[in-house]
mmCIF file of C-alpha atoms and ligand atoms in Angstrom:
data_model
loop_
_atom_site.group_PDB
_atom_site.id
_atom_site.type_symbol
_atom_site.label_atom_id
_atom_site.label_comp_id
_atom_site.label_asym_id
_atom_site.label_seq_id
_atom_site.Cartn_x
_atom_site.Cartn_y
_atom_site.Cartn_z
ATOM 1 C CA MET A 1 29.692 37.612 -57.724
ATOM 2 C CA ILE A 2 28.466 35.157 -55.119
ATOM 3 C CA ILE A 3 28.281 32.349 -57.704
ATOM 4 C CA GLU A 4 30.672 31.938 -60.634
ATOM 5 C CA ALA A 5 30.177 29.016 -62.979
ATOM 6 C CA LYS A 6 32.660 28.623 -65.811
ATOM 7 C CA ASN A 7 32.337 26.370 -68.849
ATOM 8 C CA ILE A 8 30.238 23.696 -67.185
ATOM 9 C CA ASN A 9 29.585 20.541 -69.137
ATOM 10 C CA LYS A 10 27.349 17.860 -67.749
ATOM 11 C CA TYR A 11 25.963 14.932 -69.639
ATOM 12 C CA TYR A 12 23.905 11.939 -68.641
ATOM 13 C CA GLY A 13 24.966 9.200 -71.041
ATOM 14 C CA SER A 14 24.691 10.867 -74.424
ATOM 15 C CA THR A 15 22.256 13.589 -73.206
ATOM 16 C CA TYR A 16 23.726 17.028 -72.584
ATOM 17 C CA ALA A 17 22.186 18.638 -69.491
ATOM 18 C CA LEU A 18 24.611 21.611 -69.498
ATOM 19 C CA LYS A 19 26.777 22.590 -72.445
ATOM 20 C CA ASP A 20 29.716 24.967 -71.939
ATOM 21 C CA PHE A 21 27.509 26.822 -69.477
ATOM 22 C CA SER A 22 28.919 29.909 -67.751
ATOM 23 C CA LEU A 23 27.041 32.205 -65.397
ATOM 24 C CA GLY A 24 27.750 34.759 -62.684
ATOM 25 C CA ILE A 25 25.182 35.568 -59.998
ATOM 26 C CA PRO A 26 25.732 38.940 -58.299
ATOM 27 C CA LYS A 27 25.650 39.035 -54.503
ATOM 28 C CA GLY A 28 22.354 40.394 -53.216
ATOM 29 C CA SER A 29 20.497 39.839 -56.484
ATOM 30 C CA SER A 30 17.259 37.950 -56.990
ATOM 31 C CA PHE A 31 18.095 35.840 -59.972
ATOM 32 C CA ALA A 32 15.676 33.751 -62.021
ATOM 33 C CA LEU A 33 16.862 30.722 -63.921
ATOM 34 C CA LEU A 34 14.326 30.114 -66.660
ATOM 35 C CA GLY A 35 13.975 27.569 -69.420
ATOM 36 C CA PRO A 36 11.642 24.939 -70.821
ATOM 37 C CA ASN A 37 11.370 21.428 -69.363
ATOM 38 C CA GLY A 38 14.686 19.637 -69.543
ATOM 39 C CA ALA A 39 16.699 22.841 -70.126
ATOM 40 C CA GLY A 40 19.173 22.013 -67.339
ATOM 41 C CA LYS A 41 17.958 24.284 -64.512
ATOM 42 C CA THR A 42 17.753 21.613 -61.795
ATOM 43 C CA THR A 43 21.044 20.123 -62.941
ATOM 44 C CA PHE A 44 22.678 23.527 -62.444
ATOM 45 C CA LEU A 45 21.292 23.944 -58.908
ATOM 46 C CA LYS A 46 22.408 20.424 -58.013
ATOM 47 C CA ALA A 47 25.847 21.109 -59.497
ATOM 48 C CA LEU A 48 26.184 24.187 -57.267
ATOM 49 C CA LEU A 49 25.713 21.942 -54.243
ATOM 50 C CA ASP A 50 27.859 19.165 -55.711
ATOM 51 C CA LEU A 51 24.819 16.906 -55.513
ATOM 52 C CA THR A 52 25.488 16.047 -59.110
ATOM 53 C CA PRO A 53 29.103 16.000 -60.309
ATOM 54 C CA VAL A 54 29.875 17.942 -63.488
ATOM 55 C CA ASP A 55 32.044 16.509 -66.239
ATOM 56 C CA SER A 56 34.108 19.639 -66.734
ATOM 57 C CA GLY A 57 34.250 23.295 -65.775
ATOM 58 C CA GLU A 58 34.327 24.882 -62.364
ATOM 59 C CA ILE A 59 31.973 26.547 -59.935
ATOM 60 C CA THR A 60 32.830 28.811 -57.033
ATOM 61 C CA ILE A 61 30.510 30.086 -54.315
ATOM 62 C CA ASN A 62 31.830 33.061 -52.386
ATOM 63 C CA GLY A 63 35.145 32.315 -54.060
ATOM 64 C CA ILE A 64 35.259 28.735 -52.716
ATOM 65 C CA SER A 65 35.120 25.730 -55.050
ATOM 66 C CA SER A 66 31.727 24.001 -55.010
ATOM 67 C CA LEU A 67 33.629 20.745 -54.533
ATOM 68 C CA SER A 68 34.622 21.925 -51.067
ATOM 69 C CA GLU A 69 32.118 21.367 -48.261
ATOM 70 C CA LYS A 70 32.987 24.863 -46.977
ATOM 71 C CA SER A 71 31.244 26.407 -49.981
ATOM 72 C CA ARG A 72 27.896 25.076 -48.709
ATOM 73 C CA LYS A 73 28.000 27.021 -45.455
ATOM 74 C CA GLY A 74 25.335 29.697 -45.569
ATOM 75 C CA ILE A 75 23.232 28.101 -48.316
ATOM 76 C CA GLY A 76 19.545 27.308 -47.903
ATOM 77 C CA TYR A 77 18.155 24.888 -50.505
ATOM 78 C CA LEU A 78 14.601 24.074 -51.462
ATOM 79 C CA PRO A 79 14.681 21.053 -53.785
ATOM 80 C CA GLU A 80 12.197 20.564 -56.615
ATOM 81 C CA LYS A 81 10.398 17.878 -54.630
ATOM 82 C CA PHE A 82 10.911 18.211 -50.908
ATOM 83 C CA THR A 83 10.615 14.826 -49.182
ATOM 84 C CA PHE A 84 11.496 13.394 -45.816
ATOM 85 C CA PHE A 85 10.987 10.180 -43.840
ATOM 86 C CA ASP A 86 7.251 9.605 -43.437
ATOM 87 C CA TYR A 87 7.369 8.812 -39.734
ATOM 88 C CA TYR A 88 9.073 12.081 -38.658
ATOM 89 C CA THR A 89 6.968 14.851 -37.198
ATOM 90 C CA VAL A 90 7.199 18.326 -38.706
ATOM 91 C CA GLU A 91 9.054 19.455 -35.592
ATOM 92 C CA GLY A 92 11.374 16.431 -35.865
ATOM 93 C CA VAL A 93 12.257 17.361 -39.450
ATOM 94 C CA LEU A 94 13.083 20.912 -38.390
ATOM 95 C CA ILE A 95 15.209 19.698 -35.472
ATOM 96 C CA PHE A 96 17.060 17.434 -37.932
ATOM 97 C CA TYR A 97 17.688 20.335 -40.328
ATOM 98 C CA GLY A 98 18.687 22.648 -37.490
ATOM 99 C CA LYS A 99 21.251 20.155 -36.203
ATOM 100 C CA MET A 100 22.519 19.549 -39.727
ATOM 101 C CA LYS A 101 23.053 23.311 -39.959
ATOM 102 C CA GLY A 102 25.017 23.202 -36.715
ATOM 103 C CA ILE A 103 22.445 25.099 -34.661
ATOM 104 C CA ASN A 104 22.447 24.093 -31.008
ATOM 105 C CA LYS A 105 21.807 27.219 -28.984
ATOM 106 C CA GLY A 106 18.513 28.826 -29.863
ATOM 107 C CA LEU A 107 17.257 25.888 -31.961
ATOM 108 C CA ALA A 108 13.767 25.932 -30.404
ATOM 109 C CA GLU A 109 13.474 29.700 -30.985
ATOM 110 C CA GLN A 110 14.575 29.348 -34.572
ATOM 111 C CA ILE A 111 12.068 26.577 -35.220
ATOM 112 C CA GLU A 112 9.355 28.747 -33.684
ATOM 113 C CA ALA A 113 10.305 31.611 -35.994
ATOM 114 C CA VAL A 114 10.329 29.540 -39.203
ATOM 115 C CA VAL A 115 7.048 27.735 -38.498
ATOM 116 C CA LEU A 116 5.472 31.115 -37.828
ATOM 117 C CA LYS A 117 6.846 32.520 -41.092
ATOM 118 C CA THR A 118 5.669 29.544 -43.123
ATOM 119 C CA LYS A 119 2.395 29.263 -41.174
ATOM 120 C CA ILE A 120 2.830 25.642 -40.094
ATOM 121 C CA THR A 121 2.824 26.246 -36.330
ATOM 122 C CA GLU A 122 -0.259 24.042 -35.858
ATOM 123 C CA LEU A 123 1.271 21.224 -37.876
ATOM 124 C CA GLN A 124 4.348 20.739 -35.715
ATOM 125 C CA GLN A 125 3.248 17.458 -34.130
ATOM 126 C CA ARG A 126 1.851 16.025 -37.366
ATOM 127 C CA LYS A 127 3.710 13.212 -39.132
ATOM 128 C CA VAL A 128 5.163 13.961 -42.555
ATOM 129 C CA LYS A 129 2.989 11.244 -44.104
ATOM 130 C CA THR A 130 -0.176 13.152 -43.147
ATOM 131 C CA LEU A 131 0.800 16.413 -44.872
ATOM 132 C CA SER A 132 -0.856 17.697 -48.036
ATOM 133 C CA LYS A 133 1.293 18.726 -51.017
ATOM 134 C CA GLY A 134 1.132 22.409 -50.104
ATOM 135 C CA GLN A 135 1.827 21.730 -46.406
ATOM 136 C CA MET A 136 4.849 19.663 -47.429
ATOM 137 C CA GLN A 137 6.091 22.516 -49.604
ATOM 138 C CA ARG A 138 5.701 24.922 -46.667
ATOM 139 C CA LEU A 139 7.774 22.518 -44.546
ATOM 140 C CA GLY A 140 10.413 22.469 -47.290
ATOM 141 C CA ILE A 141 10.515 26.265 -47.224
ATOM 142 C CA ALA A 142 10.803 26.212 -43.419
ATOM 143 C CA CYS A 143 13.779 23.802 -43.682
ATOM 144 C CA MET A 144 15.408 26.073 -46.273
ATOM 145 C CA LEU A 145 15.112 28.985 -43.842
ATOM 146 C CA MET A 146 16.868 27.162 -40.993
ATOM 147 C CA GLY A 147 20.306 28.573 -40.195
ATOM 148 C CA ASP A 148 21.963 31.804 -41.143
ATOM 149 C CA ASN A 149 21.955 31.693 -44.926
ATOM 150 C CA ASP A 150 23.280 34.285 -47.375
ATOM 151 C CA LEU A 151 22.276 32.363 -50.459
ATOM 152 C CA LEU A 152 18.921 30.690 -51.054
ATOM 153 C CA LEU A 153 18.503 28.219 -53.914
ATOM 154 C CA LEU A 154 14.868 27.544 -54.757
ATOM 155 C CA ASP A 155 13.845 24.942 -57.333
ATOM 156 C CA GLU A 156 10.255 25.502 -58.480
ATOM 157 C CA PRO A 157 9.295 27.047 -55.106
ATOM 158 C CA PHE A 158 5.676 27.832 -56.050
ATOM 159 C CA THR A 159 4.834 24.203 -56.876
ATOM 160 C CA GLY A 160 1.951 22.796 -54.845
ATOM 161 C CA LEU A 161 1.149 26.091 -53.111
ATOM 162 C CA ASP A 162 -2.346 27.572 -53.213
ATOM 163 C CA PRO A 163 -2.771 31.306 -53.972
ATOM 164 C CA ILE A 164 -2.375 32.171 -50.281
ATOM 165 C CA GLY A 165 0.744 30.017 -50.070
ATOM 166 C CA ILE A 166 2.176 31.784 -53.130
ATOM 167 C CA LYS A 167 1.461 35.166 -51.553
ATOM 168 C CA ASP A 168 3.046 34.042 -48.253
ATOM 169 C CA LEU A 169 6.132 32.767 -50.062
ATOM 170 C CA LYS A 170 6.518 36.037 -51.956
ATOM 171 C CA GLU A 171 6.386 37.887 -48.639
ATOM 172 C CA ILE A 172 9.079 35.608 -47.219
ATOM 173 C CA LEU A 173 11.231 36.175 -50.305
ATOM 174 C CA ARG A 174 10.765 39.952 -50.096
ATOM 175 C CA GLY A 175 11.844 39.806 -46.447
ATOM 176 C CA LEU A 176 14.994 37.932 -47.457
ATOM 177 C CA GLN A 177 15.682 40.542 -50.149
ATOM 178 C CA VAL A 178 15.423 43.329 -47.580
ATOM 179 C CA GLU A 179 17.979 41.435 -45.475
ATOM 180 C CA GLY A 180 20.330 41.501 -48.494
ATOM 181 C CA LYS A 181 20.231 37.761 -49.199
ATOM 182 C CA THR A 182 20.872 36.379 -52.680
ATOM 183 C CA LEU A 183 18.027 34.403 -54.223
ATOM 184 C CA LEU A 184 18.422 31.995 -57.125
ATOM 185 C CA ILE A 185 15.037 30.772 -58.296
ATOM 186 C CA ASN A 186 14.192 28.119 -60.908
ATOM 187 C CA SER A 187 10.626 28.593 -61.998
ATOM 188 C CA HIS A 188 8.119 28.221 -64.794
ATOM 189 C CA ILE A 189 5.690 30.667 -63.188
ATOM 190 C CA LEU A 190 6.885 33.747 -65.017
ATOM 191 C CA SER A 191 4.263 36.089 -63.570
ATOM 192 C CA GLU A 192 5.558 35.398 -60.046
ATOM 193 C CA VAL A 193 9.202 35.514 -61.110
ATOM 194 C CA GLU A 194 8.625 38.925 -62.659
ATOM 195 C CA GLN A 195 7.384 40.241 -59.305
ATOM 196 C CA ILE A 196 10.340 38.928 -57.317
ATOM 197 C CA CYS A 197 13.434 38.785 -59.493
ATOM 198 C CA ASP A 198 15.549 41.595 -60.942
ATOM 199 C CA GLN A 199 17.865 39.458 -63.065
ATOM 200 C CA MET A 200 17.512 36.333 -65.155
ATOM 201 C CA ALA A 201 19.174 33.792 -67.346
ATOM 202 C CA ILE A 202 17.317 31.732 -69.912
ATOM 203 C CA LEU A 203 18.618 28.265 -70.717
ATOM 204 C CA ASN A 204 17.582 26.009 -73.533
ATOM 205 C CA LYS A 205 18.873 22.488 -74.085
ATOM 206 C CA GLY A 206 21.670 23.062 -71.602
ATOM 207 C CA GLU A 207 22.923 26.266 -73.213
ATOM 208 C CA LEU A 208 22.705 29.860 -72.066
ATOM 209 C CA VAL A 209 20.398 31.828 -74.368
ATOM 210 C CA VAL A 210 20.454 35.221 -72.657
ATOM 211 C CA GLU A 211 21.182 36.785 -69.275
ATOM 212 C CA GLY A 212 20.863 40.180 -67.662
ATOM 213 C CA LYS A 213 18.450 42.548 -65.925
ATOM 214 C CA ILE A 214 14.828 41.581 -66.560
ATOM 215 C CA THR A 215 13.624 45.140 -67.209
ATOM 216 C CA GLU A 216 16.486 45.870 -69.620
ATOM 217 C CA LEU A 217 16.060 42.624 -71.546
ATOM 218 C CA ALA A 218 12.279 42.439 -71.734
ATOM 219 C CA GLY A 219 11.750 46.204 -72.195
ATOM 220 C CA ASP A 220 8.040 46.870 -72.698
ATOM 221 C CA ALA A 221 7.259 43.215 -73.369
ATOM 222 C CA SER A 222 5.996 40.937 -70.638
ATOM 223 C CA LEU A 223 8.480 38.372 -69.374
ATOM 224 C CA GLU A 224 6.208 35.692 -70.826
ATOM 225 C CA ASP A 225 6.371 37.175 -74.342
ATOM 226 C CA PHE A 226 10.117 37.758 -74.074
ATOM 227 C CA PHE A 227 10.680 34.189 -72.873
ATOM 228 C CA TYR A 228 8.554 32.739 -75.658
ATOM 229 C CA GLU A 229 10.432 34.723 -78.319
ATOM 230 C CA LYS A 230 13.828 33.635 -76.990
ATOM 231 C CA ILE A 231 12.917 29.974 -76.761
ATOM 232 C CA LYS A 232 11.270 29.935 -80.177
ATOM 233 C CA SER A 233 14.247 31.442 -81.994
HETATM 234 P P1 ATP B 1 12.226 20.872 -65.650
HETATM 235 O O1 ATP B 1 11.817 22.281 -65.904
HETATM 236 O O2 ATP B 1 11.417 19.887 -66.420
HETATM 237 O O3 ATP B 1 12.347 20.533 -64.191
HETATM 238 P P2 ATP B 1 15.107 21.294 -65.921
HETATM 239 O O4 ATP B 1 15.400 22.510 -66.718
HETATM 240 O O5 ATP B 1 15.250 21.404 -64.457
HETATM 241 O O6 ATP B 1 13.704 20.693 -66.322
HETATM 242 P P3 ATP B 1 16.989 19.086 -65.718
HETATM 243 O O7 ATP B 1 16.185 18.309 -64.732
HETATM 244 O O8 ATP B 1 18.203 19.758 -65.250
HETATM 245 O O9 ATP B 1 16.084 20.141 -66.503
HETATM 246 O O10 ATP B 1 17.356 18.088 -66.903
HETATM 247 C C1 ATP B 1 18.245 18.448 -67.962
HETATM 248 C C2 ATP B 1 18.407 17.244 -68.901
HETATM 249 O O11 ATP B 1 19.104 16.202 -68.235
HETATM 250 C C3 ATP B 1 17.087 16.651 -69.385
HETATM 251 O O12 ATP B 1 17.263 16.224 -70.716
HETATM 252 C C4 ATP B 1 16.898 15.453 -68.466
HETATM 253 O O13 ATP B 1 16.139 14.440 -69.095
HETATM 254 C C5 ATP B 1 18.329 15.014 -68.219
HETATM 255 N N1 ATP B 1 18.503 14.380 -66.892
HETATM 256 C C6 ATP B 1 18.358 14.987 -65.694
HETATM 257 N N2 ATP B 1 18.629 14.150 -64.690
HETATM 258 C C7 ATP B 1 18.970 12.962 -65.269
HETATM 259 C C8 ATP B 1 19.367 11.678 -64.770
HETATM 260 N N3 ATP B 1 19.490 11.464 -63.468
HETATM 261 N N4 ATP B 1 19.626 10.719 -65.669
HETATM 262 C C9 ATP B 1 19.524 10.932 -66.998
HETATM 263 N N5 ATP B 1 19.159 12.116 -67.548
HETATM 264 C C10 ATP B 1 18.895 13.119 -66.697
#
C-alpha cells in the first residue's frame, strides 16, 4: 500500500468530517474517492498532506508518517480550487513550483514539457489574473506534474475544463498510469472516473461505505447506479 490511513477522526467544531475512517490505497492503482457533497473527500486529501490536522488516527505514505515532511516527497497535488498570486506569469508560477520541488538542473526543460502536455505553451507570459477558469485548471495540472512524483492527488480535476480539456486530462492520466504512478482522484463526474479508475471508495458523512475494485463492486450496473444505491441506503 502506498497510502495507509487508520481510524482517522476529524471534526470541525461539532461537525464530523471523517469518522473512524480507514483506507489503504495500493501502489500503482488509480483510485477514486467518491461521495456526495460534504462527505469528507477533500478533508481526507488535505489530511494526507497534513494541510489539515486530524484529531486522531494515523496516516502513512510509503510507510512514512504523514506528519513528517519526508512523506510529501514524490507527491503531486491538484487542489480543488487552484489559485496563485494574480501578478505572477504562468511561467513564473511554474518556476516557483519547480523550485519548491527542488528542481534546479533541467527546470526550463521540465517547464517546457509540462506546458506542452497541458497545452498552455502560448500562455506562458500571461499573468494569472488574465486566465480563464479552464486555463487556470490547466496551469494547476501543470504545477501538479512538476517534479518526479509517484503519487498524484487530484481533487475534482475535471472542474472548469471544457470537453477537450477533459479529454486532454484523461490522456495525461493514462500516461501517468502507464508510467506506474498511483492516482487518487476525488470526483463527482462518475462517467469520467469509470474510464480512468480501477478501484474506489465511497464515503458518506465522513464514513466509509464501501471500497474495492470498481468492476467487482458495480458488476453489470453503471457506476452511477451503483453509487446512487449505496448513498441512498
Ligand atoms: P464536496 O464534494 O462538496 O467538495 P467533500 O466530500 O470534499 O465535499 P469536505 O470538504 O471534506 O467534503 O467536508 C466534509 C465536512 O467538513 C463538511 O460537512 C464540511 O462542511 C465540513 N468542513 C470542511 N472544511 C471545514 C472548515 N474549514 N470548517 C468547518 N467545517 C468544515
